[in-house]
PDB file of C-alpha atoms in Angstrom:
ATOM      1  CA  UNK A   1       7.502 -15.592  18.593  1.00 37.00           C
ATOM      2  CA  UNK A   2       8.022 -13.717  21.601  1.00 41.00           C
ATOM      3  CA  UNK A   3      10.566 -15.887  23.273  1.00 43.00           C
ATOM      4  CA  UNK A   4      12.390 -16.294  19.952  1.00 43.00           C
ATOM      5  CA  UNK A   5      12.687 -12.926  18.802  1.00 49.00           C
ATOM      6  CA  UNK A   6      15.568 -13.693  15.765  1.00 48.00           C
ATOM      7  CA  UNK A   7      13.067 -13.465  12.864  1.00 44.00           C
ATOM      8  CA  UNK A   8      12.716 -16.949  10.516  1.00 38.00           C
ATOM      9  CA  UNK A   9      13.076 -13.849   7.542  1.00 37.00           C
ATOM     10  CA  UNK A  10      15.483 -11.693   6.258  1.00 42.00           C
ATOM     11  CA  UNK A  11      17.514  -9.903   8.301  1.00 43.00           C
ATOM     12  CA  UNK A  12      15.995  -6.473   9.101  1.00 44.00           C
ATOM     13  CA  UNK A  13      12.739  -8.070   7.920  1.00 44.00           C
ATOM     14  CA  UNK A  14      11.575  -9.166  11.581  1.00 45.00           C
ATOM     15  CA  UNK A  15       8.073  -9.150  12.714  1.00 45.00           C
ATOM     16  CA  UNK A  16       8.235 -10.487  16.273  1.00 48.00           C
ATOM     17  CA  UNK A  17       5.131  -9.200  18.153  1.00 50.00           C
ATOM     18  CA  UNK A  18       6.532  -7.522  20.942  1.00 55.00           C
ATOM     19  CA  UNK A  19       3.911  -7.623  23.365  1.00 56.00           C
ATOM     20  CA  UNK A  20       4.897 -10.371  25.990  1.00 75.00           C
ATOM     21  CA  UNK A  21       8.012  -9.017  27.693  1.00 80.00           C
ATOM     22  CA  UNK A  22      10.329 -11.397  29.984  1.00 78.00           C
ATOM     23  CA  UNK A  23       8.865 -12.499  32.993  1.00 79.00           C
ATOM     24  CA  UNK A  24      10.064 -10.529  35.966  1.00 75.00           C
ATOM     25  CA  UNK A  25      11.855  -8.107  33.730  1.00 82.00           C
ATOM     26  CA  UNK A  26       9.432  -5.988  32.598  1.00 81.00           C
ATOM     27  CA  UNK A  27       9.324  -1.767  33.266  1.00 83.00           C
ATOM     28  CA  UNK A  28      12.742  -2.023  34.565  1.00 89.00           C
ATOM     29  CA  UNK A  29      15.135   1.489  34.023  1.00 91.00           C
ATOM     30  CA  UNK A  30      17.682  -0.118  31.017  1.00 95.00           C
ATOM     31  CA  UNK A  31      18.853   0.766  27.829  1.00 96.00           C
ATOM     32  CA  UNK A  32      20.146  -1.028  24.816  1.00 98.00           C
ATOM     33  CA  UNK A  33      23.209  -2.809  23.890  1.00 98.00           C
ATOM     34  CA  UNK A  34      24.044  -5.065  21.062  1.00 98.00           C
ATOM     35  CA  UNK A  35      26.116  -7.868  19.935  1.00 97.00           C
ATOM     36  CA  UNK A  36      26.855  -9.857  16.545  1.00 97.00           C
ATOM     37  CA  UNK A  37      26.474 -13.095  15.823  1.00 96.00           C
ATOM     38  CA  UNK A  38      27.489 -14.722  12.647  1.00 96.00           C
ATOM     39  CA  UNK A  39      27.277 -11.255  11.021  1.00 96.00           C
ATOM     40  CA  UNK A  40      23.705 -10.449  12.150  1.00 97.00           C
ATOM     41  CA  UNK A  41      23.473  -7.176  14.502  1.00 98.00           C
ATOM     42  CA  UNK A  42      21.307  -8.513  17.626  1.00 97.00           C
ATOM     43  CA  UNK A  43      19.937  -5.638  20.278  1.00 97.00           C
ATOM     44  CA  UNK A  44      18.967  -6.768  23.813  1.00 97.00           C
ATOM     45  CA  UNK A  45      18.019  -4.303  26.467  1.00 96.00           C
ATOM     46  CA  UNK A  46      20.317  -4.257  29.422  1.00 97.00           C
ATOM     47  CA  UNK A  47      19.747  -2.830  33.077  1.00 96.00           C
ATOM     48  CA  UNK A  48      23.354  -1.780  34.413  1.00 94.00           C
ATOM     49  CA  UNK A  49      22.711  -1.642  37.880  1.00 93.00           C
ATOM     50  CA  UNK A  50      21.738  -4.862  38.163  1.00 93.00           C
ATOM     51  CA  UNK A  51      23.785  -6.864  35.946  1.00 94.00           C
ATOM     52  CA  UNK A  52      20.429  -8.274  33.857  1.00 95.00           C
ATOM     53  CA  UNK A  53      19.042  -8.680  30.528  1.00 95.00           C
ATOM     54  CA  UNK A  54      16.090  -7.390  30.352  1.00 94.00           C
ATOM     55  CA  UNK A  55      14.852  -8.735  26.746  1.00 94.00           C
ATOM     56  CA  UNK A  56      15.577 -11.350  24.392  1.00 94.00           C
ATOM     57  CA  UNK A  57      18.105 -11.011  21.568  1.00 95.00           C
ATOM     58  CA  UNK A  58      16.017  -8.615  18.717  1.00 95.00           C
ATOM     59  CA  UNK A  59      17.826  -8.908  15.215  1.00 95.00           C
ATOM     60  CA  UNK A  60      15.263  -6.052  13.780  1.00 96.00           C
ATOM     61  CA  UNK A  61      15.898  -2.395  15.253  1.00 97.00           C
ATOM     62  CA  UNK A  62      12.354  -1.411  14.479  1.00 96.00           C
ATOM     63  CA  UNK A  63      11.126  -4.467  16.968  1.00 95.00           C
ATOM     64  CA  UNK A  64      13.924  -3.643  19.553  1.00 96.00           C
ATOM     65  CA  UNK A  65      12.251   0.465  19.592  1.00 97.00           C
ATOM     66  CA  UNK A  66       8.760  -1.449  19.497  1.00 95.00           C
ATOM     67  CA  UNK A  67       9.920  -3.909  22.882  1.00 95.00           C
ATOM     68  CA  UNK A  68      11.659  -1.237  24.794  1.00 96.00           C
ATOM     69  CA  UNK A  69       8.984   1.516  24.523  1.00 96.00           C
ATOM     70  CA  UNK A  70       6.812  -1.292  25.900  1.00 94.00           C
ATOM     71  CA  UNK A  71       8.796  -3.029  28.178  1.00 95.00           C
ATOM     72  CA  UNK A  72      11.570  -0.872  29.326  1.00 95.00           C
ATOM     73  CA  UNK A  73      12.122   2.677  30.950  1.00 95.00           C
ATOM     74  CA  UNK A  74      14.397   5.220  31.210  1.00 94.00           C
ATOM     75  CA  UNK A  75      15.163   7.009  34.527  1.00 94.00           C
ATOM     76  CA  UNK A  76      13.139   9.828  32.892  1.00 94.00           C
ATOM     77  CA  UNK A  77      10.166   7.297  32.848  1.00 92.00           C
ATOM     78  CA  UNK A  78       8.447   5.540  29.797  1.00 94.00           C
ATOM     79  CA  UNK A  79       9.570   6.609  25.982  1.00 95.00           C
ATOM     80  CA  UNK A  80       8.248   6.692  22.707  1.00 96.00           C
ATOM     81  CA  UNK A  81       9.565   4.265  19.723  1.00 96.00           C
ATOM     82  CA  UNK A  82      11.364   7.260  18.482  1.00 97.00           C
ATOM     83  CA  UNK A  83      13.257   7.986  21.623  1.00 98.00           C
ATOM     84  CA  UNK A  84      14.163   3.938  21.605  1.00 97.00           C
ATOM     85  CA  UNK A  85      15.020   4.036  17.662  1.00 98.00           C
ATOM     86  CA  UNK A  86      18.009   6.604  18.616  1.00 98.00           C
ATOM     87  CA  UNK A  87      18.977   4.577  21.011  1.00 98.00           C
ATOM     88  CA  UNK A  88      19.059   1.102  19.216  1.00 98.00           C
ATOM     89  CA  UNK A  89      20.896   3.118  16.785  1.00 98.00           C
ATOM     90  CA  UNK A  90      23.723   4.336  19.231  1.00 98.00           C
ATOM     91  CA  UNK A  91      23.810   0.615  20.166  1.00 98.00           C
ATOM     92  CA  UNK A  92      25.871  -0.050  16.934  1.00 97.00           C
ATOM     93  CA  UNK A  93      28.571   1.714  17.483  1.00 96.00           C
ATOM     94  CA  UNK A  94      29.345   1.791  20.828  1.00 96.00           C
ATOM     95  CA  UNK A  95      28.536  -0.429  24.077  1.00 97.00           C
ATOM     96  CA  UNK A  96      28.364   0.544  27.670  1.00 96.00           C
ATOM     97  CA  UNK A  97      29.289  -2.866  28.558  1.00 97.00           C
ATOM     98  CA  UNK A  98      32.701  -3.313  26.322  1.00 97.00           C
ATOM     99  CA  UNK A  99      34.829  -0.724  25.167  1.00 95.00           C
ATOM    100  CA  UNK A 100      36.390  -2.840  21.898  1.00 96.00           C
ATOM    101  CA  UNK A 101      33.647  -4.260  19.211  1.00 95.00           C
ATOM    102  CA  UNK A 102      35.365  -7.224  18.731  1.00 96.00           C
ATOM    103  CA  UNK A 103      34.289  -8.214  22.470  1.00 97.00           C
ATOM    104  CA  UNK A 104      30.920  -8.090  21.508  1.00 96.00           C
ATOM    105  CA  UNK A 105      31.212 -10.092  17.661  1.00 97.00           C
ATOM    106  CA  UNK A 106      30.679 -14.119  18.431  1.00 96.00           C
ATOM    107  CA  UNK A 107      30.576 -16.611  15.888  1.00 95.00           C
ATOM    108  CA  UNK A 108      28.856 -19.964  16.041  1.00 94.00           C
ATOM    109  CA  UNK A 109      32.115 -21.662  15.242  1.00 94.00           C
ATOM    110  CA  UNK A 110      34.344 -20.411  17.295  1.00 94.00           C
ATOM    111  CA  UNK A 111      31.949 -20.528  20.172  1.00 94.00           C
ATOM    112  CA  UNK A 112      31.986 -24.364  19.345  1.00 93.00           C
ATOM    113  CA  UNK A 113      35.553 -24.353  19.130  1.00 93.00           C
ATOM    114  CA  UNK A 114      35.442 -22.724  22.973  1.00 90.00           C
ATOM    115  CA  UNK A 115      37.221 -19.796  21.532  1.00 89.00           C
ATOM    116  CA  UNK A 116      35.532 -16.479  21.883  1.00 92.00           C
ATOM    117  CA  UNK A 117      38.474 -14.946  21.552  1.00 93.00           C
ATOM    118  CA  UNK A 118      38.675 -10.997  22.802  1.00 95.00           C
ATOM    119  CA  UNK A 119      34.936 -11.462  23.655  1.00 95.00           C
ATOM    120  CA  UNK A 120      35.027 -14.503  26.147  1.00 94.00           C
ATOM    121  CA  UNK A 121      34.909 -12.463  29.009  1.00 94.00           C
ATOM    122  CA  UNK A 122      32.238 -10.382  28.134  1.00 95.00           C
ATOM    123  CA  UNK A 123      30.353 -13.644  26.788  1.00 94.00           C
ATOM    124  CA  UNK A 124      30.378 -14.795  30.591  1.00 93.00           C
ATOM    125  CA  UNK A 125      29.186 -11.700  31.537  1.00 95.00           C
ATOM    126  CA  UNK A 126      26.645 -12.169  29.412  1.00 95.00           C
ATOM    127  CA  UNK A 127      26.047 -15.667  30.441  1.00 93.00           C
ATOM    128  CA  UNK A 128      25.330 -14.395  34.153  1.00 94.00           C
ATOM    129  CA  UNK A 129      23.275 -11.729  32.939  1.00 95.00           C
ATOM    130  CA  UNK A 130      20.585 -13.880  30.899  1.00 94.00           C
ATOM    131  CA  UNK A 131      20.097 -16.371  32.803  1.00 92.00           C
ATOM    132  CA  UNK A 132      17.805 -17.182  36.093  1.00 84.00           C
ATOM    133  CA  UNK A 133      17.204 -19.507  38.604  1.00 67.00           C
ATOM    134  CA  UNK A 134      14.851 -22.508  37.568  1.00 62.00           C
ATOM    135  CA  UNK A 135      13.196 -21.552  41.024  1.00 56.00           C
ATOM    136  CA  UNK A 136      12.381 -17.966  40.006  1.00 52.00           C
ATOM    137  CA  UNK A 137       8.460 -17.840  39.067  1.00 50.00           C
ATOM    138  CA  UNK A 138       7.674 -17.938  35.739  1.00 45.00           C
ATOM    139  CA  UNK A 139       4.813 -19.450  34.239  1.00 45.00           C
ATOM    140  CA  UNK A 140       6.730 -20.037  31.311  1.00 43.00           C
ATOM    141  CA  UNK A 141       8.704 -23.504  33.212  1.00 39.00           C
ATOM    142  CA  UNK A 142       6.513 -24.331  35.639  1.00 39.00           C
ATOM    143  CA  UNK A 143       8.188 -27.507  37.526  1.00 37.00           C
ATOM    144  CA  UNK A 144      11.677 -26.239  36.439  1.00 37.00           C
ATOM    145  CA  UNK A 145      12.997 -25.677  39.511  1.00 40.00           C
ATOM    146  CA  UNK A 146      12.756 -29.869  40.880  1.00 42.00           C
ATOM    147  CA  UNK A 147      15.727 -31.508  40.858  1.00 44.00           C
ATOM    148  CA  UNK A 148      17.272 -34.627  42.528  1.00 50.00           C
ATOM    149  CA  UNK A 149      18.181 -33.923  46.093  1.00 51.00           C
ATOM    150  CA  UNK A 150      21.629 -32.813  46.559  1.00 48.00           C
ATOM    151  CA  UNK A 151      22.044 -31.833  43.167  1.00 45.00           C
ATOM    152  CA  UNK A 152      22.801 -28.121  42.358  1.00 46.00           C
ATOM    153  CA  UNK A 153      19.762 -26.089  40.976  1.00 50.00           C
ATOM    154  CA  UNK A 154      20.439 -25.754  36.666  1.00 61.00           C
ATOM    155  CA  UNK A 155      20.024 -22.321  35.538  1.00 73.00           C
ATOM    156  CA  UNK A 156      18.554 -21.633  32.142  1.00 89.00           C
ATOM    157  CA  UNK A 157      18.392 -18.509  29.932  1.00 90.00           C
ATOM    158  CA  UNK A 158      15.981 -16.025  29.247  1.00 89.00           C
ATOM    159  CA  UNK A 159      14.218 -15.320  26.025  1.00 90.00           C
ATOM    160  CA  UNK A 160      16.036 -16.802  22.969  1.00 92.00           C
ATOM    161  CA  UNK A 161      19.559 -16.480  24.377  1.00 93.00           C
ATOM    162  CA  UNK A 162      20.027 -20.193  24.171  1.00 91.00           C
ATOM    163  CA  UNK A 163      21.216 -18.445  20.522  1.00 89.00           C
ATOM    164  CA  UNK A 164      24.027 -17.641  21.643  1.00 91.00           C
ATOM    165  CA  UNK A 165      25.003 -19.813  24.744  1.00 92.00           C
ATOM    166  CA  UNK A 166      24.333 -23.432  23.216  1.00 91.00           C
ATOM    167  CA  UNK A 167      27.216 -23.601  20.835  1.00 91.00           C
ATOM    168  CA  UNK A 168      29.412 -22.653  23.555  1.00 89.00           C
ATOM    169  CA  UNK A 169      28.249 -24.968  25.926  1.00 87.00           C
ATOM    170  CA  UNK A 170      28.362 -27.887  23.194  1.00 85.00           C
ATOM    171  CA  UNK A 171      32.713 -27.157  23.657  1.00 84.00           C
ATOM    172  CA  UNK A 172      32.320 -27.493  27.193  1.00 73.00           C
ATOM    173  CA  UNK A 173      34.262 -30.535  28.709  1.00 67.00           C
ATOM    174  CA  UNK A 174      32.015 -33.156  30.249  1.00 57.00           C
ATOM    175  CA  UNK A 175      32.587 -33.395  33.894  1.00 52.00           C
TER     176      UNK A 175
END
């Protein structure tokens, strides 16, 4: 359940085994940020400098501790579950990436309506920052980076985050 880390149980309930982290984004200085979706709280870790998501969305905060003390550092170095609790709890209520909540709150339906509203910015921020180039390694897709000649490489999403960027693409105009 690694690559799907939104629990098929209650919220809060999750039991996603954190072990495999994201290929290529693994022991990378980050922190945590959140979002909502429907309601439900997700936490993701985030590296700032680069602009990357380094985890996939995490609707437990026990599991998000349990991924980022094994997959994430500070610029201190490696950290505890306890250290990564306080900070998945800071992650609530406020964001280094947005300074308003309401950027970071999505809905399925208005993402299918192409409306995020006072979060569509920060959604293609997002966007950018979760996914990767089908020619990046990863073991994961093998073949995923051939394409037709001439046609632009597709770029897919890390982790689960499909979650959140499907029913936006589905209101995307076919070109």
């Amino acid at each position: 359940m690694a690559e799907n880390a939104i629990s098929d149980t209650t919220p809060g309930a999750g039991t996603m085994d954190p072990a495999p982290g994201l290929t290529g984004r693994t022991g990378v200085v980050g922190g945590i940020e959140s979002l909502t979706l429907d309601g439900r709280r997700l936490w993701f870790g985030f590296d700032f400098t680069s602009d990357q998501v380094l985890s996939p969305l995490i609707d437990d905060a026990g599991t998000m501790a349990r991924y980022a003390a094994r997959h994430l550092r500070q610029r201190t170095g490696a950290h505890d579950e306890t250290y990564w609790a306080q900070l998945v709890r800071a992650a609530v209520e406020s964001s280094d990436l947005v300074r308003y909540d309401e950027q970071r709150a999505f809905t399925t339906r208005s993402l299918e309506a192409g409306d995020a509203g006072p979060a569509h910015g920060h959604l293609l921020y997002l966007l950018d920052a979760a996914t990767k180039d089908p020619d990046d390694s990863d073991p994961a897709h093998p073949g995923a980076g051939s394409q037709e000649p001439g046609t632009p490489p597709a770029r897919t999403t890390v982790g689960n985050w499909s979650l959140l960027f499907a029913p936006y693409a589905r209101s995307a105009p076919a070109v």
